[in-house]
Coordinates of C-alpha atoms in Angstrom, one line a residue:
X26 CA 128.4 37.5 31.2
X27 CA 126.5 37.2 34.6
X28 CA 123.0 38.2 34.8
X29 CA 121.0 39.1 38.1
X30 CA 117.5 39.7 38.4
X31 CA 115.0 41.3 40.9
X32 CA 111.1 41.7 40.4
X33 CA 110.3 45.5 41.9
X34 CA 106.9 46.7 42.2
X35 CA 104.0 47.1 39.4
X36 CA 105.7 44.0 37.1
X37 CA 109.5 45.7 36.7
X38 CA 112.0 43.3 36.2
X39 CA 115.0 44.8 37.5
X40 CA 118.3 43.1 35.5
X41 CA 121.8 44.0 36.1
X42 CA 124.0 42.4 33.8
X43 CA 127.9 42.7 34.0
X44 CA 130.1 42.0 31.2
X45 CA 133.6 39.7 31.2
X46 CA 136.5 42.7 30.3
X47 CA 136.8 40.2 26.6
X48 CA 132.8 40.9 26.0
X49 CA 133.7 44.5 26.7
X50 CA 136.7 45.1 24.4
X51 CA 134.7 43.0 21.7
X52 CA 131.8 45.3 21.5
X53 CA 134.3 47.9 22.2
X54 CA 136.2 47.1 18.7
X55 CA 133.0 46.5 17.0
X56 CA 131.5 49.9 17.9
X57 CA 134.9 51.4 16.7
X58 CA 134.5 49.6 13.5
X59 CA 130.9 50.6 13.2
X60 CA 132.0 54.3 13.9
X61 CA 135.6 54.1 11.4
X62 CA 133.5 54.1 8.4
X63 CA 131.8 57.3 9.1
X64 CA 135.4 58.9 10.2
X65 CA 138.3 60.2 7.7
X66 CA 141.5 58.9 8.7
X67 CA 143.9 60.5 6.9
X68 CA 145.9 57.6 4.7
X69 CA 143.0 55.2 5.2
X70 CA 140.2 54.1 3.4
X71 CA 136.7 54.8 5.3
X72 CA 136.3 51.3 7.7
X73 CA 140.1 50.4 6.7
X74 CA 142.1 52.0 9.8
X75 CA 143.9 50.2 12.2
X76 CA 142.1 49.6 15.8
X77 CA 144.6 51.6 17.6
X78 CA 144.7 54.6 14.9
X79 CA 141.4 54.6 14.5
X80 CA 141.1 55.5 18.5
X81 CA 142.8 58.4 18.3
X82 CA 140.0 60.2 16.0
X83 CA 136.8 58.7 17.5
X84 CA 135.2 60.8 20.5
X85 CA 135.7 59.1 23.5
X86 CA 132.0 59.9 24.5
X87 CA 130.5 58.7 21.3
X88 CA 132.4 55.7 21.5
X89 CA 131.5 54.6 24.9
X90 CA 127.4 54.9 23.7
X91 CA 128.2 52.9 20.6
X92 CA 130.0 50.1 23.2
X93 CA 126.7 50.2 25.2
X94 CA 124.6 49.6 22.3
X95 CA 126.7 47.6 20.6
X96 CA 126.9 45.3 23.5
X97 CA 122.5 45.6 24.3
X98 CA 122.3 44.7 21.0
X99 CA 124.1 41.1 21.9
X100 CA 123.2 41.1 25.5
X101 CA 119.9 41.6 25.8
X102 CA 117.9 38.8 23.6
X103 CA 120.3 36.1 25.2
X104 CA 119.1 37.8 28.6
X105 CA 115.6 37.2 27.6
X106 CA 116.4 33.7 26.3
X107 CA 118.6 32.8 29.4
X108 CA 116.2 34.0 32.1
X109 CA 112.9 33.1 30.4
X110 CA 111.5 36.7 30.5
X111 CA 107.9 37.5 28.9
X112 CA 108.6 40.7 28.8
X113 CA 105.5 43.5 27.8
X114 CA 107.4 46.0 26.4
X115 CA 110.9 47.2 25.3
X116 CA 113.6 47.4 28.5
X117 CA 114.6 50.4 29.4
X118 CA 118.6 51.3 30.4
X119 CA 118.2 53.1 33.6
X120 CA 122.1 52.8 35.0
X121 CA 125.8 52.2 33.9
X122 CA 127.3 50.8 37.0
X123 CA 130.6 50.6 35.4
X124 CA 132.4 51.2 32.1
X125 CA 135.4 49.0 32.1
X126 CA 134.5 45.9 32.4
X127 CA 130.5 46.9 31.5
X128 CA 128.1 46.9 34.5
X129 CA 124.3 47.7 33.4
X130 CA 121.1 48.1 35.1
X131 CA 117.9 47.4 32.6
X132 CA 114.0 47.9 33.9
X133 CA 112.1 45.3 31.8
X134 CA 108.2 45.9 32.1
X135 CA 106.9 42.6 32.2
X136 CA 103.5 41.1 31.2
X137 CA 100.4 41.5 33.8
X138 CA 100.1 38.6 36.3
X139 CA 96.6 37.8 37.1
X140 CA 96.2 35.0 40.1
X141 CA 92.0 34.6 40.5
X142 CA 90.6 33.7 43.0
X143 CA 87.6 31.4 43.3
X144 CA 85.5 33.0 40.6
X145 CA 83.5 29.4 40.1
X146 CA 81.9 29.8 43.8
X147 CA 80.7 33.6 43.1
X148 CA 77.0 34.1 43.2
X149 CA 75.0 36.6 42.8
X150 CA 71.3 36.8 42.0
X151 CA 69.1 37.3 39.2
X152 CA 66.7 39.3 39.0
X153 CA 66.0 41.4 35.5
X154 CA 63.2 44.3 36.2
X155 CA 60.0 44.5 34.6
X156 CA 58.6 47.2 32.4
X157 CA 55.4 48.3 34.2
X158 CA 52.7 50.4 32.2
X159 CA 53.0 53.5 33.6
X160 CA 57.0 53.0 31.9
X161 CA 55.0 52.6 28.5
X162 CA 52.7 55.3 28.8
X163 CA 55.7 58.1 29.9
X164 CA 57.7 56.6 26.8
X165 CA 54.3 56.8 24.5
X166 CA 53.6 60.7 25.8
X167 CA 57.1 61.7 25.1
X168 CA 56.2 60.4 21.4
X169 CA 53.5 62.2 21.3
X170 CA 55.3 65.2 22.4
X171 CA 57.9 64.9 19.6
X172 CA 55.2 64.7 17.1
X173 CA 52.9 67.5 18.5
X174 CA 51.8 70.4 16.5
X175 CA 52.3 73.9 17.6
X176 CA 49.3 76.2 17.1
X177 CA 49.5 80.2 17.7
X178 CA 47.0 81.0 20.3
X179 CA 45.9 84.8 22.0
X180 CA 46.6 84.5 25.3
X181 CA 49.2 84.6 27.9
X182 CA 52.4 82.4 28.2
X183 CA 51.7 79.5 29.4
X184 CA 54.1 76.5 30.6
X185 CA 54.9 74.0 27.5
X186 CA 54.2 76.9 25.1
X187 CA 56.7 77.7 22.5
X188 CA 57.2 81.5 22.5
X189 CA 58.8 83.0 19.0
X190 CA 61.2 86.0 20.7
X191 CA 63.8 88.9 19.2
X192 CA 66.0 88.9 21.2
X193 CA 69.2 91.6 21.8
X194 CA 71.8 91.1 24.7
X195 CA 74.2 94.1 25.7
X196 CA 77.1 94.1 27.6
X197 CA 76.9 95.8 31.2
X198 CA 79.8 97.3 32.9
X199 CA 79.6 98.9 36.2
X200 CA 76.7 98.1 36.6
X201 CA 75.3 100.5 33.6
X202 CA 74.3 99.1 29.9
X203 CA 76.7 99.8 27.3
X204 CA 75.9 100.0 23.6
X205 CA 77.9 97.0 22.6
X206 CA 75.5 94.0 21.4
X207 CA 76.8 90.5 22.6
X208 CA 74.0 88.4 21.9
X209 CA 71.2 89.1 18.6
X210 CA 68.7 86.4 17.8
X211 CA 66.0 87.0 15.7
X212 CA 62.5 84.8 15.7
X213 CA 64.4 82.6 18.6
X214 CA 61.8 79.9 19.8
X215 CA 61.9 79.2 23.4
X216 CA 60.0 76.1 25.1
X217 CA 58.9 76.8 28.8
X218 CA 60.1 74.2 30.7
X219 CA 58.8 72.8 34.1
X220 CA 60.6 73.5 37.1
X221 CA 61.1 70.0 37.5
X222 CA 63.1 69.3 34.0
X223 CA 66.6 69.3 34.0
X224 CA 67.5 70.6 30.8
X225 CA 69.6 73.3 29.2
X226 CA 68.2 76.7 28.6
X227 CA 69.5 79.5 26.0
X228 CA 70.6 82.2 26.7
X229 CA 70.3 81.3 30.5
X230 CA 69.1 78.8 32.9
X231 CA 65.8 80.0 33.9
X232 CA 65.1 82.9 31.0
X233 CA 62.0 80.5 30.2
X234 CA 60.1 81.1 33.3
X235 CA 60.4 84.9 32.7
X236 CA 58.3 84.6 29.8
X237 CA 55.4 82.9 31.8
X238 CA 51.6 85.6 31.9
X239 CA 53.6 87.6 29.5
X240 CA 51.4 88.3 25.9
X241 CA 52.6 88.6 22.1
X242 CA 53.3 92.5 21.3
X243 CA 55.2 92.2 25.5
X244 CA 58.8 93.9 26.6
X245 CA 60.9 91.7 28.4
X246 CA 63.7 93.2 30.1
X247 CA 66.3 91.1 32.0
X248 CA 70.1 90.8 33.3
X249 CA 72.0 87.9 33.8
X250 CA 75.7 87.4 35.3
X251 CA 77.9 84.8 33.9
X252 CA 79.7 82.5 36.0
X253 CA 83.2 81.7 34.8
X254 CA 82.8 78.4 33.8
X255 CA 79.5 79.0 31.5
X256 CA 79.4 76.9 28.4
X257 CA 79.6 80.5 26.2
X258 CA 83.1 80.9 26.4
X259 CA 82.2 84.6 24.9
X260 CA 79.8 85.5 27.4
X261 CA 81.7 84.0 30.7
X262 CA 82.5 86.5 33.5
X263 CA 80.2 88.9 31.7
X264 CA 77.1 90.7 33.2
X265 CA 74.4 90.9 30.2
X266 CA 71.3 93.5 30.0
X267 CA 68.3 91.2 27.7
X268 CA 65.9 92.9 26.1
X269 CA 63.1 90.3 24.6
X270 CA 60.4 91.2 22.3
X271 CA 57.6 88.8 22.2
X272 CA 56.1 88.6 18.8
X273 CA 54.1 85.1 19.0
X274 CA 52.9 82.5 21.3
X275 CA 51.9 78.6 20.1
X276 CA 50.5 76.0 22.5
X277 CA 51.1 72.2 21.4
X278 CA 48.5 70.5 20.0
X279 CA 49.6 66.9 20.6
X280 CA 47.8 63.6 18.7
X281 CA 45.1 61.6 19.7
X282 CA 46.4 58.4 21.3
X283 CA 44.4 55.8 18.4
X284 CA 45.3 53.3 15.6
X285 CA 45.6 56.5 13.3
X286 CA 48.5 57.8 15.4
X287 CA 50.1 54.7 15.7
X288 CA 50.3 54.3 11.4
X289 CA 51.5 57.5 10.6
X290 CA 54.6 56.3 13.1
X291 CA 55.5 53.7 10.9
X292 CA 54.4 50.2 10.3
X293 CA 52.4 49.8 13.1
X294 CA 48.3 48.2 12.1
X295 CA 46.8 49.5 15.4
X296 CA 47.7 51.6 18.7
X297 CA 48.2 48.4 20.7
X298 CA 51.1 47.3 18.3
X299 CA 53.2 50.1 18.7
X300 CA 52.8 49.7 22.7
X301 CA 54.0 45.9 22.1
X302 CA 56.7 47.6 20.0
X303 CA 57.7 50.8 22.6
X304 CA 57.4 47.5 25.7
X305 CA 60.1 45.2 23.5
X306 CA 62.2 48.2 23.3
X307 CA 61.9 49.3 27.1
X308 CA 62.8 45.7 28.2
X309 CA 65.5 45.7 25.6
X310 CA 67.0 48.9 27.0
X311 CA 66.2 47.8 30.6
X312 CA 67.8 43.9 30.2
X313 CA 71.2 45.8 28.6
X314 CA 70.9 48.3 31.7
X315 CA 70.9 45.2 33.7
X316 CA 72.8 42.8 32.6
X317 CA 75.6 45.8 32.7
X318 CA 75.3 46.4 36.8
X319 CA 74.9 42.2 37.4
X320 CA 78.3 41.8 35.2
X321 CA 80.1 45.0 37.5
X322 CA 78.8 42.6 40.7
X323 CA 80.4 39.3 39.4
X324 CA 83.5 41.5 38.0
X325 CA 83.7 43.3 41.7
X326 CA 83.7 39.9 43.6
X327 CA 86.2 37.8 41.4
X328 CA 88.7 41.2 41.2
X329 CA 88.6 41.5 45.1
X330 CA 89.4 38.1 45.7
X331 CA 92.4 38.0 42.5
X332 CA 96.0 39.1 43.1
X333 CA 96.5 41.4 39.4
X334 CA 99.7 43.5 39.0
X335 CA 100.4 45.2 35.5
X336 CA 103.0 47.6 34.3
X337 CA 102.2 51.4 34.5
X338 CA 103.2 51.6 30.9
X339 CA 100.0 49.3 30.2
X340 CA 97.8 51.4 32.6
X341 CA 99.3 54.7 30.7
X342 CA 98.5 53.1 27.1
X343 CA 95.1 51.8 28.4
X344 CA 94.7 56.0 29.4
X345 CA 95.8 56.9 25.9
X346 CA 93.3 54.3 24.3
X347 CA 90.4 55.4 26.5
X348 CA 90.7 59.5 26.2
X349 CA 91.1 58.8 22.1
X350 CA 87.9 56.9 22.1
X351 CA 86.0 59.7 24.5
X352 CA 87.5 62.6 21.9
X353 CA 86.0 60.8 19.3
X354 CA 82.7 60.0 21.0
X355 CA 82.5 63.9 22.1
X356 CA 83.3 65.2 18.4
X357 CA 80.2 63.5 17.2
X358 CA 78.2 66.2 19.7
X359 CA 80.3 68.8 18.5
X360 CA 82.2 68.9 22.3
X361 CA 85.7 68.6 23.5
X362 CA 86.7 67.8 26.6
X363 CA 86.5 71.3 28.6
X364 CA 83.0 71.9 27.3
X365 CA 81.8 68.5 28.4
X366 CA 83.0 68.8 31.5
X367 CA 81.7 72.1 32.0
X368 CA 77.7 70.7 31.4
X369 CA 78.5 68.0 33.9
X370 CA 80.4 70.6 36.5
X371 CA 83.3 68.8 36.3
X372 CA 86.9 70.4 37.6
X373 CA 90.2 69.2 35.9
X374 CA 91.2 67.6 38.7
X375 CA 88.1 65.5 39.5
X376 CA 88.2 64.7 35.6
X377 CA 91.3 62.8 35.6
X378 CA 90.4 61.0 38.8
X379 CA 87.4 59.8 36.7
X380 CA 89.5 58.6 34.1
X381 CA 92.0 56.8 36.3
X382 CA 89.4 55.1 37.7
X383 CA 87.9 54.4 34.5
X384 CA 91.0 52.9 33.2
X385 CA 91.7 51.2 36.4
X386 CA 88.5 49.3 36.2
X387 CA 88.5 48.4 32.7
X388 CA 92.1 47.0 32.7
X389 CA 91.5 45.0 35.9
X390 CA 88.3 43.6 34.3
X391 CA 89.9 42.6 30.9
X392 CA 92.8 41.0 32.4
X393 CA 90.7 38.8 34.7
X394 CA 88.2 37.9 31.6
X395 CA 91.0 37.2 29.7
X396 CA 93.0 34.9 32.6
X397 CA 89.0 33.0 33.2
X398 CA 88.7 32.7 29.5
X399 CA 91.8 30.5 29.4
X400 CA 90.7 28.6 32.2
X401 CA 87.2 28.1 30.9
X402 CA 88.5 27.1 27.6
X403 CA 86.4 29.6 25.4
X404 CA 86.2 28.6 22.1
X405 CA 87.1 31.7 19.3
X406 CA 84.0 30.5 16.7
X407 CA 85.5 31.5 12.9
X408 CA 82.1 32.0 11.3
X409 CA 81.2 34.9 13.7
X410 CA 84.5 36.8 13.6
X411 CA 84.2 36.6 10.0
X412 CA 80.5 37.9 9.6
X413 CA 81.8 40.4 12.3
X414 CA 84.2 41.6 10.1
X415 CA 82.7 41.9 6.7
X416 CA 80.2 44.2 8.4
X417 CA 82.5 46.2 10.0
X418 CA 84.1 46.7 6.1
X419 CA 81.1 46.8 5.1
X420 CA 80.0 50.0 7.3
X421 CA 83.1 51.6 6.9
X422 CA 83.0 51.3 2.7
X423 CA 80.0 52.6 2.9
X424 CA 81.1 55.9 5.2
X425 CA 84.4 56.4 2.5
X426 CA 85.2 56.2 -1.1
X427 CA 86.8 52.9 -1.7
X428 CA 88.7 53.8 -4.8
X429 CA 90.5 56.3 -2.8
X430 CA 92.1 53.7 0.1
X431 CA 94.8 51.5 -1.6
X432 CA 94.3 47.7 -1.5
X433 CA 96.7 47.4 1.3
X434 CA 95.4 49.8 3.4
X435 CA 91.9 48.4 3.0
X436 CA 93.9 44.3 3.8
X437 CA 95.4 46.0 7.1
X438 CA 92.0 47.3 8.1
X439 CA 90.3 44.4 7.1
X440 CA 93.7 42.7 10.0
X441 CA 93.0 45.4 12.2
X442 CA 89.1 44.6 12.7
X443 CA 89.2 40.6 12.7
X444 CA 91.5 41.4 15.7
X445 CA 89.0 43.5 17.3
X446 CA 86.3 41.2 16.3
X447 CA 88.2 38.2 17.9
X448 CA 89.0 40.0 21.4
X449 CA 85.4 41.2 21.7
X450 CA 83.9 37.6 20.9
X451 CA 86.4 36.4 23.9
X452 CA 85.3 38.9 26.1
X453 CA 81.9 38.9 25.4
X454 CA 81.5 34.8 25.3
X455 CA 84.0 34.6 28.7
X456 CA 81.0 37.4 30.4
X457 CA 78.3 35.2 29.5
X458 CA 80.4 31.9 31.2
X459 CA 80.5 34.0 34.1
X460 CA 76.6 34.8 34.0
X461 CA 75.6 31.4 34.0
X462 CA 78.5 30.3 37.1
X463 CA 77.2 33.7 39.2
X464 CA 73.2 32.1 38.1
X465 CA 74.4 28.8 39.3
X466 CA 73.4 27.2 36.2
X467 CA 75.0 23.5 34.6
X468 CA 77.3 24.9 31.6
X469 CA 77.3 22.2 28.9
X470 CA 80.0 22.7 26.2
X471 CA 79.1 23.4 22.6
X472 CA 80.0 20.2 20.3
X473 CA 81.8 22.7 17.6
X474 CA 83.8 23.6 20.8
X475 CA 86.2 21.0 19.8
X476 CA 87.2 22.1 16.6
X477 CA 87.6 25.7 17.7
X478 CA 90.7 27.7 17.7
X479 CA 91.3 28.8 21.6
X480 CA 91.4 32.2 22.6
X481 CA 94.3 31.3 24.3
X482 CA 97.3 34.0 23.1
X483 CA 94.2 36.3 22.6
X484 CA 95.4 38.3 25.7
X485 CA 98.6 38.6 23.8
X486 CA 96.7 40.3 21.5
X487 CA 95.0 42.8 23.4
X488 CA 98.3 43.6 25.0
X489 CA 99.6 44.3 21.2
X490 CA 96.8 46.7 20.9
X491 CA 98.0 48.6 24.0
X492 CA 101.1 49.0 22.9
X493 CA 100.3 49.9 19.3
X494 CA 102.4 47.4 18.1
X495 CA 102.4 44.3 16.0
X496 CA 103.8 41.8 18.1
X497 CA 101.3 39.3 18.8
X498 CA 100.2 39.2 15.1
X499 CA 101.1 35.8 14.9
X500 CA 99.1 34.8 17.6
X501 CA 96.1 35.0 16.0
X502 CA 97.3 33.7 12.6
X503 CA 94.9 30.6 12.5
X504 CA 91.7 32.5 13.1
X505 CA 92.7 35.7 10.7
X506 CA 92.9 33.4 7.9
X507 CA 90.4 31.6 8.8
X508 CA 88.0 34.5 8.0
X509 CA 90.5 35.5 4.7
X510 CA 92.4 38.2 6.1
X511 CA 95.8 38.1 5.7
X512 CA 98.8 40.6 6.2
X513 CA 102.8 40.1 6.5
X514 CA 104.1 42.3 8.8
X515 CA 107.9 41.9 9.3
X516 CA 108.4 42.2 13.8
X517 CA 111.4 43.5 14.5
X518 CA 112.9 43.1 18.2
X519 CA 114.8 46.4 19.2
X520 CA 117.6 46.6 21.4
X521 CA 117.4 48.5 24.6
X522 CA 117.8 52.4 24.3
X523 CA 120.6 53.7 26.2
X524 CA 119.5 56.7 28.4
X525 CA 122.5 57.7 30.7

């Protein structure tokens, strides 16, 4: 057997291997034996017919596939072995050269190469903002709006009232109002919004402002034309005739800014506490804000100055991972896709550009983390993974019925989230390294450091998870156990499949 190899672009390993014309008439007469037992041969037993015989009632076609295989099935782990591929994923048969001897071409996707550059001279400064007063008192007022009372008052419309409508929509055509009713809302409260706020309005961006010097008792009559991409799918493209009937107006009474206020928020003993408490949580929100834009910096300078090539079947998985997350993120707001990118004005087209990038961005990012982390040396520490984990079980019990979810299903979860709870520790701790480096501060090892397991192989890992597979399981065998999860997984390595 000879064996060729030739690296193409974005990590494919092209191989061409060419069989001797004895390895080709061995997995020739194996595939015949393989295929005998499923044919009848008359005066043979099933498997028992003569290699020449049995030729003579096998499909020339079918046999030539089950050769191929046959042979991959041989071929391609000593090709792996022989030529010290790391591959990512499963080769892929892409061309028979020849049939007689054998002659195949297989694309192996190989794993990401990351070559960094010098990420320990990157620096960038830091400078967290601070949370002025005037940030507190926006925050405190929009409390105080939130807990305001609405009182009904005899006067006209005002902005910041809430205005208690009926409301009847019918459908225009030709420009004439039909009879058919589109939209019906009874006692429908609408808040009149400033100009200057950007927020959604029902049934129509602006309808608010109509309301404004109008009186309880009023008519409000009103058309509106919907664009085609409106967030009512029944209503888009449609020209609607509004008739409003305004049957009460209430102004917001909002609370006295004192010690009072602050108790009845919680347990807050004067006014000035709970402005401590709304400060701690602006800075909080403003550090995380931060800290997010200073790590893009550091992670924009070290990825310019890295050579990073990955497969497009990781970059295509990574896509997959990322859209399932989003779904799931949107299905908590009661949105899909279309309808949030509708809100945000969004075409398809700019959508998946977004994503690309998206993916782009977080792949290049994980894969240098993950290259620095080996260099750094970061430390996996047992005791957080494991207090990760039981919380994560512990949340997730709590959100289904245990005694419905079998033992093992609840052991592979329990797997599934130490994994996710090691790769996030190695991300997260690797980040930090790079904070302090980019801060130009001394980094002085953690004693416990030495008796550590090393997130090296984690990367293995995460490329596991973007495959959906269980390869790497065994990579992370120390830690796992370490924090009492356990689960035997049987890996099977497939041959190559055979697409003429």
């Amino acid at each position: 057997m000879k064996v060729e190899t030739t690296e193409l672009e974005n990590r494919i390993l092209k191989v061409v291997i060419d069989a001797t014309p004895e390895e080709t008439e061995t997995s020739r007469r194996m595939a015949a034996q393989n295929l005998g037992k499923k044919v009848r041969v008359p005066g043979f037993r099933p498997g028992k017919a003569p290699y020449p015989i049995l030729l003579k009632h096998l499909d020339p076609v079918v046999l030539q596939e089950e050769t191929i295989q046959v042979f991959l099935d041989r071929a391609y782990p000593q090709v792996l072995d022989q030529e010290n591929i790391n591959p990512y994923s499963q080769g892929k048969l892409v061309s028979i050269r020849n049939l007689d001897p054998l002659s195949l071409e297989i694309h192996i996707p190989l794993r990401p190469l990351v070559e960094l550059g010098d990420y320990r001279s990157v620096r960038v400064p830091y400078e967290p903002p601070l949370v002025s007063e005037e940030e507190v008192d926006k925050a405190l007022n929009r409390i105080r709006q939130l807990n305001a009372l609405l009182e009904p008052v005899n006067r006209s419309v005002q902005e910041e009232d809430v205005v208690y409508i009926d409301l009847v929509g019918y459908r225009m055509e030709n420009g004439e109002t039909t009879d058919q009713i589109v939209v019906e809302k009874q006692d429908l409260p609408i808040e009149i919004l400033s100009p200057d706020k950007n927020s959604w309005e029902y049934p129509f961006e602006g309808f608010s402002r109509e309301l404004i010097g109008k009186q309880a008792g009023d008519q409000l009559s009103v058309q509106y034309h919907y664009p085609e991409d409106a967030l009512s799918k029944s209503l888009k493209g449609m020209t609607v005739h509004f008739e409003a009937k305004i049957k009460e107006v209430k102004t917001k009474i909002l609370p006295e800014l004192n010690d009072e206020f602050a108790q009845s928020l919680g347990d807050y003993s004067s006014l000035e506490e709970l402005r401590k408490s709304i400060r701690s949580m602006l800075e909080e929100e403003s550090l995380a804000k931060y800290l997010q834009e200073y790590d893009e910096k550091i992670l924009r300078e070290i990825i310019h100055s890295s050579k990073i090539e990955y497969p497009l079947e990781l970059a295509e998985n990574e896509r997959q991972a990322y859209l399932k997350e989003l779904k799931t993120l949107l299905s908590q707001y009661l949105m899909d896709i279309d309808l949030y990118n509708k809100i945000r004005g969004v075409s398809q087209e700019q959508f998946e550009e977004e994503v690309n990038q998206a993916v782009e961005d977080r792949l290049r990012s994980s894969l240098v983390l993950f290259e620095i982390s080996k260099k750094e040396n970061i430390k996996i520490n047992p005791d957080r993974v494991r207090e990760n984990t039981q919380q994560m079980m512990q949340d997730l019990l709590e959100e289904t019925n245990r005694t419905r979810v079998p033992n093992q299903t609840l052991q592979t979860i329990a797997y599934r989230l130490a994994e996710h709870s090691i790769i996030d520790q190695v991300l997260m701790d690797t980040m930090e390294r790079l904070r302090q480096i980019a801060k130009g501060e001394e980094i002085v090892s953690e004693e416990s450091a030495q008796e550590s397991p090393s997130a090296d192989g984690v990367e293995n890992q995460f490329q596991a998870e973007s495959r959906g597979d269980s390869q790497s399981q065994e990579n992370l065998s120390e830690t796992t156990e370490s924090v009492s999860v356990t689960q035997n997984e049987e890996t099977t390595i497939n041959s190559v499949n055979a697409d003429e």
